[in-house]
């Protein structure tokens, strides 16, 4: 019998860029299709999409994508759809109602036309000859989230994407613990892939429904406007804020493209309930006194250009803020965003505006991810033969092994910690690495897809550290005229103060060129100039600007 | 009677760059002389030093710097000495033993010769006609830290730099609470400036001496080497690690320039005790089996190029690491450093090396800063007429006002929250803003001091986001020859794929130049090219590279 192949196309050990491939013989099932977020070392890049080269090669070699299942509506699970679908053959996509609608919105944004099929919980879907799957209800920070039970020829697999075990969810839709228990009781689960992101936390993650009362308390006794900023897909948080507004007699205004779009979608499919007359169009805000207003606004990470940040710095067209108002950050900082997030909070504080945020009011935000004890419970209930932590960074995966799986007597061979690019072979007998491929995420930069690669990024980083020096060398009749050499620079030193350095560079260029003689080839001359000038400048000033010699024939 | 002037030269609301100016008539007293750390928006910059323009102007106008007092040995309080002393007239500098020695080391590094005068606690020093001061013992994350009691003609001022109230400090040297109480009992304190950095935390900061047992537990039962990384000036942490090594029979090796230098200094002045034979030179490490080794290593923030990071990525000349070893991060991440810090931890986890860090073992690191209750106690004891939170960001200062000062019945006029650059006039009657100046920190970039200003930094940021396009336009006999135009770029798109864009730019340049006609001035042509090409490229590809037209006369 064949083995099942498994590969994370977005890279294992990455929290975002979720796209998982399960292949049996010539049939491929995909789970999720998310974007990733660039780090400090990818300046200018807007987003990352998973590398589908392996997938395309398989298709090329005759494999068929029998379907894709979406677990929930966060961008790191659906955001790559509009970029990747046009590059892939057609296949059916399945999701819950809200997830399908959010996916549809993302596709429409980029004018990609594709129907998503909506499934009921536990509804069994057969894909091709080899795969069956069911969605099952699970709680997370976006409604209508699902886990996925796969049946494959080698056995059953539980794909446990992002989740928490919320005992009192805002919409009352509990995780399907009965089904989970049933899977475990059958005792034939081959593999469970489980969200390990929050394994560092030992206490059960508090229920989302505890946030409502905390928000209400913060919204009482405010003499001006209230601004609540949150993740725009967090409809349960939005619902609780709306409920608090109703009790406090404040109109609700939504500001920010993502918030407005998600609210519209959620209202259509009744994932959000706003009493008649409570919602106010942002253009009519001036008709209502400040103490009767609550603005739910995008930008909870302090993102440059977001609605909130424009308000904070006084650049917003509609919303102005003053020191009677209060701003509530109902969102934790996402690791890596600390600088813009706290800058926004500091600016508000400096302007004398009351601002609360989870560091000082932990109960105005609760995580959507399971803590260690919840992960442990899940594993206890499911009793798979193998377990693989997913959705976390490498430190989380290692900690899951040590603090969740090992205490439950899982042995090293049962705990799967593939490296990024490992293609696993899985069957009842065991798991092995079939192949190691290298994954390189595609960059989205402005409207460019994939045209910013490692060389461009490395140039950008070097440019940002010390700028660029362009050395222009004109050549007449096959002879460079060094007397006409010109040197221009940006980002190196302030040009008005740079005469000395520029003259030094001209002088050194001449020396280097003389050393090399007349018969040196262009590439060699350029290369030597780059190397030697870099070394000499570093000695003098300890900086390494990009040096770009240009030879120009006339 | 004259008023006392107060100004934070490093900027209020900044945590680092500590340099405070107190002026009475023509006499100026300075406290601390620290460096600052650049943020994301200052790529390539190594450090920031406070803007002393105001100080120099005062000196120019006849004022005299009567002295400088250093509160403790952290770089954000002493690191600017070697940069600023050479630019200032001579004056005496005072500090405690260890602080003086650390300051001396910093000065020696840059070959600046200056004696620091060592003071006993409570020793009264008179400076000029107007100032007297005393150092008093306080606990913090570097030994021999002091607070400063100033006597000025307008009244007494308590300058409460970075501190915690550690009831069981490692060296047994308690904060001088008797003296603090005495100051309060006299009831004549005019102003207390207090470290507010950790005001978000409500629980008394645990004693540093609780860290030792926690470190010991983590260091037991390790079959390979132990690496402990920590702040290199944290001698109490180093002492506790050394003590654990003694109990465990492990030799101690120090690796990393800053750690090695500070240990050497501390041993000389007996601020650190290492039993004979316990310390091992790093070059002799190979003579001792791994399970008898503990390496105390610099790089606890995951800083690029640090010893720890070189070990993590296998680039260290002496220290190699394997999966029998254990790495202990005995340091929290400093806000803004999250990416390199967690990258180092993730890499170790991915390589199968056991790594512990404060997120999962809070007791292996304890803060050196006072929590809200300690700040409150300090204020209660000192009973100043005015209070000013210092050493925190704007959100901390606002929170200090709300949660520390207001609950103790301080009124708004008594709580001083000057903006950056506010020069305060202080006397018994009240405090007002005498003047607002603009402060611009000086950049240290490589060996350059102050040659990287706002324009260069803005260029670097723009270069990092979308690169640069240089348009070379040769001119012969006063006429630009567009047929010989050349376009080069870096960091924009990968050049081999960029032909299309380059051709587009050439075409557009021609169109724009034609539009403008022959009589256009150089500056005007360049300006128009920049603007229009930027706009058109943004439309096509949503990027904004720097566009640098160069006209070149032959």
XYZ file of C-alpha atoms in Angstrom, chain A residues 151-544:
394
model
C -10.094 9.930 6.248
C -7.292 8.666 4.065
C -6.281 5.205 2.896
C -3.575 5.099 5.589
C -5.894 6.181 8.383
C -7.683 9.107 9.960
C -6.050 12.472 10.470
C -7.290 15.251 12.685
C -6.220 18.637 11.308
C -6.521 20.925 14.325
C -5.898 24.467 13.067
C -6.041 27.512 15.292
C -8.377 26.957 18.222
C -9.144 27.499 21.862
C -11.578 25.525 24.009
C -14.007 28.253 24.966
C -16.617 26.898 27.360
C -18.855 29.949 27.021
C -18.457 31.266 23.487
C -20.217 34.513 22.647
C -22.458 32.926 19.996
C -23.114 29.823 22.102
C -21.651 27.577 19.415
C -19.463 25.258 21.445
C -16.581 23.187 20.188
C -17.818 19.755 19.145
C -16.242 17.940 22.093
C -18.595 14.970 21.676
C -17.256 14.310 18.232
C -13.692 14.808 19.387
C -14.230 12.355 22.224
C -15.833 9.883 19.842
C -12.813 10.025 17.539
C -10.582 9.204 20.467
C -12.800 6.430 21.754
C -12.670 4.682 18.406
C -8.956 4.583 19.039
C -7.958 4.576 15.395
C -6.747 8.121 14.865
C -3.433 7.998 13.043
C -2.294 11.601 13.408
C -3.417 14.788 15.104
C -1.996 18.117 13.947
C -2.591 20.630 16.693
C -2.246 24.403 17.051
C 0.597 24.882 19.547
C 1.041 28.666 19.346
C 0.128 29.447 22.941
C 1.861 26.495 24.607
C 3.963 28.901 26.688
C 0.826 29.746 28.701
C -0.199 27.231 31.322
C -3.604 28.561 32.356
C -6.764 27.748 30.413
C -7.326 30.682 28.054
C -10.212 32.761 29.443
C -13.446 32.697 27.488
C -14.085 35.403 24.928
C -17.336 36.120 26.762
C -15.350 37.496 29.730
C -14.208 40.371 27.514
C -17.686 41.890 27.152
C -18.115 42.878 30.819
C -14.551 44.226 30.911
C -15.183 46.336 27.831
C -18.435 47.576 29.356
C -16.622 48.676 32.512
C -14.060 50.586 30.447
C -16.815 52.237 28.405
C -18.790 53.506 31.381
C -18.336 57.083 32.593
C -16.513 58.399 29.561
C -17.402 62.007 28.908
C -16.352 62.081 25.245
C -16.190 59.633 22.372
C -15.038 56.058 22.804
C -12.791 54.471 20.218
C -12.436 50.703 20.342
C -9.800 49.202 18.099
C -9.703 45.462 17.467
C -8.933 42.805 14.864
C -11.416 43.456 12.096
C -12.425 39.804 11.732
C -13.124 39.411 15.449
C -16.915 39.501 15.147
C -17.504 38.249 18.690
C -15.471 41.143 20.031
C -17.401 43.503 17.763
C -20.674 41.970 18.976
C -19.737 42.484 22.591
C -18.718 46.083 21.921
C -22.030 46.662 20.124
C -23.913 45.136 23.074
C -22.092 47.447 25.486
C -23.006 50.416 23.280
C -26.642 49.417 23.392
C -26.601 49.334 27.189
C -24.785 52.659 27.345
C -26.963 54.377 24.776
C -24.085 55.038 22.401
C -24.384 54.867 18.641
C -21.904 52.571 16.924
C -19.841 53.810 14.007
C -17.522 51.559 12.020
C -14.403 53.131 10.575
C -11.755 51.470 8.448
C -12.094 49.470 5.269
C -11.525 46.011 6.763
C -13.876 46.575 9.703
C -16.586 48.027 7.497
C -16.339 45.195 4.964
C -16.376 42.437 7.582
C -19.298 43.964 9.452
C -21.286 44.223 6.236
C -20.572 40.582 5.421
C -21.354 39.411 8.949
C -24.651 41.312 9.018
C -25.702 39.734 5.737
C -25.200 36.220 7.010
C -26.395 37.063 10.529
C -23.122 36.458 12.304
C -23.549 39.842 13.917
C -26.654 41.439 15.386
C -27.015 45.186 15.661
C -30.298 46.544 17.030
C -32.137 48.820 14.645
C -31.004 52.423 14.855
C -27.845 51.689 16.822
C -25.495 51.754 13.866
C -24.606 55.139 12.467
C -22.968 55.928 9.158
C -19.546 57.475 9.735
C -20.505 60.483 7.625
C -23.285 61.317 10.087
C -21.089 61.230 13.163
C -21.138 64.992 13.590
C -24.906 64.860 14.185
C -24.464 62.949 17.424
C -22.814 64.355 20.571
C -19.482 62.785 21.488
C -20.787 61.193 24.670
C -23.286 59.227 22.600
C -20.708 57.817 20.191
C -18.562 54.718 20.037
C -16.285 54.225 17.076
C -15.102 50.722 16.280
C -11.982 51.353 14.271
C -9.365 49.357 12.348
C -5.665 49.653 13.159
C -5.269 47.753 16.422
C -1.618 46.983 15.640
C -0.768 50.635 15.098
C -0.244 49.880 11.410
C 1.077 52.784 9.380
C -1.747 54.282 7.337
C -4.519 52.519 9.281
C -7.606 54.477 10.320
C -6.613 54.477 13.978
C -3.103 55.723 13.316
C -4.448 58.504 11.126
C -6.726 59.504 13.992
C -3.863 59.353 16.498
C -1.684 61.677 14.431
C -4.547 64.001 13.502
C -4.624 62.969 9.833
C -8.084 61.406 9.666
C -10.656 63.107 7.480
C -13.709 62.311 9.616
C -12.584 61.346 13.102
C -10.903 63.896 15.360
C -9.925 63.061 18.869
C -9.699 65.197 21.998
C -8.879 64.730 25.651
C -12.448 63.958 26.700
C -12.269 60.829 24.542
C -11.016 57.386 25.463
C -9.257 54.839 23.288
C -9.505 51.128 24.064
C -7.011 48.734 22.493
C -8.978 45.504 22.564
C -6.110 43.599 20.969
C -2.717 42.375 22.052
C 0.351 43.328 20.099
C 1.301 40.712 17.507
C 4.978 39.816 18.010
C 7.124 41.980 15.778
C 4.640 44.895 15.780
C 5.704 46.325 19.126
C 7.197 49.533 17.808
C 4.167 50.889 15.885
C 1.708 49.506 18.461
C 3.301 51.187 21.465
C 4.116 54.330 19.476
C 0.385 54.838 18.875
C -0.362 54.292 22.569
C 2.455 56.638 23.623
C 1.269 59.355 21.271
C -2.242 59.187 22.719
C -0.862 59.288 26.258
C 1.365 62.245 25.363
C -1.667 64.088 24.003
C -3.464 63.592 27.302
C -6.011 61.153 25.901
C -7.021 58.275 28.115
C -5.879 55.011 26.592
C -6.228 51.463 27.919
C -4.525 48.404 26.508
C -4.074 44.795 27.579
C -0.755 45.356 29.412
C -2.671 47.370 31.984
C -6.152 45.819 31.544
C -5.594 42.172 30.605
C -9.334 41.474 30.533
C -10.094 43.763 27.573
C -8.459 41.208 25.309
C -8.366 37.440 25.438
C -6.423 35.203 23.112
C -8.102 32.979 20.538
C -5.540 30.231 21.051
C -5.513 27.225 23.337
C -3.125 27.216 26.257
C -0.986 24.242 27.201
C -3.755 22.602 29.260
C -6.236 22.838 26.405
C -3.713 21.356 23.990
C -3.122 18.599 26.477
C -6.852 17.918 26.834
C -7.230 17.759 23.077
C -4.418 15.248 22.787
C -5.809 13.182 25.676
C -9.204 13.026 24.034
C -8.050 12.320 20.488
C -5.458 9.658 21.390
C -3.738 9.686 17.988
C -0.833 7.400 17.224
C 1.212 10.395 16.040
C 0.991 14.037 16.950
C 2.348 17.083 15.163
C 2.311 20.605 16.645
C 1.472 23.156 13.956
C 0.780 26.876 13.760
C 3.605 27.855 16.098
C 7.200 28.986 15.855
C 10.022 26.507 16.444
C 10.201 27.335 20.157
C 6.498 26.524 20.517
C 6.826 23.228 18.683
C 9.741 22.182 20.878
C 7.851 23.182 24.004
C 4.739 21.285 22.882
C 6.858 18.177 22.603
C 8.316 18.645 26.049
C 5.312 19.869 27.998
C 2.292 18.391 26.199
C 3.216 15.252 24.282
C 5.989 13.745 26.425
C 4.050 13.997 29.714
C 1.275 12.027 27.966
C 3.826 9.298 27.247
C 4.292 10.041 23.582
C 7.679 8.774 22.470
C 10.039 10.739 20.260
C 9.086 8.712 17.163
C 5.445 9.605 17.703
C 5.996 13.352 17.982
C 6.458 14.854 14.561
C 8.583 17.981 14.272
C 9.342 18.190 10.562
C 11.638 20.940 9.384
C 10.431 23.508 6.890
C 10.306 21.790 3.491
C 10.226 18.230 4.836
C 7.855 16.036 2.838
C 6.672 13.328 5.206
C 5.710 9.788 4.314
C 3.007 8.635 6.695
C 1.344 5.301 7.296
C 0.390 3.060 10.204
C 3.929 1.739 10.493
C 5.565 5.074 10.934
C 6.578 8.410 9.602
C 9.691 9.281 7.672
C 11.055 12.201 5.704
C 10.551 11.286 2.051
C 12.157 14.346 0.633
C 13.434 17.751 1.607
C 12.539 20.643 -0.600
C 13.438 24.283 -0.278
C 10.536 26.658 0.070
C 10.768 30.271 -0.926
C 7.700 32.346 -0.249
C 6.572 34.648 -3.025
C 6.627 38.324 -2.128
C 3.729 40.656 -2.708
C 5.135 44.153 -3.076
C 2.744 46.792 -4.285
C 1.197 45.256 -7.382
C 4.230 43.089 -8.023
C 3.986 39.386 -7.297
C 7.251 37.557 -6.867
C 9.491 40.162 -8.517
C 11.188 40.996 -5.228
C 13.540 38.134 -4.493
C 16.453 37.599 -2.133
C 18.867 39.806 -4.084
C 16.514 42.766 -4.150
C 15.744 42.323 -0.438
C 19.392 42.054 0.449
C 20.040 45.241 -1.559
C 17.203 46.998 0.249
C 18.586 46.026 3.659
C 22.061 47.204 2.723
C 20.659 50.408 1.243
C 18.785 51.036 4.489
C 21.898 50.621 6.589
C 24.290 52.845 4.718
C 22.789 54.053 1.420
C 24.322 53.917 -2.052
C 27.224 55.517 -3.854
C 27.007 55.563 -7.648
C 30.289 56.089 -9.487
C 29.761 57.204 -13.067
C 32.625 56.495 -15.420
C 32.265 57.764 -19.012
C 34.213 56.045 -21.765
C 35.108 57.646 -25.046
C 36.779 55.634 -27.791
C 37.251 52.662 -25.492
C 39.007 54.733 -22.847
C 37.465 55.748 -19.542
C 37.888 59.469 -18.947
C 38.463 59.649 -15.212
C 38.573 63.437 -15.281
C 34.861 63.353 -16.111
C 34.029 60.859 -13.371
C 31.009 61.770 -11.275
C 29.922 60.423 -7.883
C 26.369 60.675 -6.542
C 24.939 59.152 -3.391
C 21.764 58.836 -1.355
C 21.323 57.676 2.229
C 25.055 57.724 2.898
C 25.916 61.079 4.432
C 24.167 64.366 3.965
C 25.468 65.454 0.570
C 26.247 69.023 1.592
C 28.654 67.641 4.167
C 29.924 64.921 1.908
C 32.356 66.740 -0.378
C 35.310 65.349 1.461
C 34.076 61.778 1.168
C 33.141 62.189 -2.490
C 36.589 63.546 -3.269
C 38.139 60.680 -1.408
C 36.109 58.208 -3.448
C 37.139 59.860 -6.715
C 40.767 59.773 -5.701
C 40.624 56.134 -4.614
C 38.761 55.144 -7.784
C 41.574 56.609 -9.809
C 44.195 54.760 -7.764
C 42.351 51.452 -8.061
C 41.793 51.872 -11.794
C 45.456 52.710 -12.341
C 46.472 49.625 -10.408
C 44.363 47.478 -12.671
C 45.697 49.000 -15.894
C 43.951 49.657 -19.178
C 43.263 46.135 -20.267
C 41.006 45.183 -17.400
C 37.541 43.988 -18.336
C 34.473 46.004 -17.320
C 33.122 43.400 -14.930
C 36.496 43.015 -13.282
C 36.948 46.772 -12.892
C 33.476 47.161 -11.384
C 33.971 44.226 -9.062
C 37.325 45.481 -7.836
C 36.017 49.003 -7.341
C 33.126 47.677 -5.290
C 35.319 45.476 -3.105
C 38.185 47.831 -2.532
C 36.158 50.971 -2.001
C 33.896 49.090 0.390
C 36.902 47.944 2.390
C 38.499 51.380 2.461
C 35.311 53.196 3.389
C 34.697 50.694 6.151
C 38.131 51.397 7.551
C 37.562 55.137 7.558
C 33.956 55.411 8.584
C 32.757 51.878 9.567
C 29.907 51.889 7.071
C 29.160 49.696 4.103
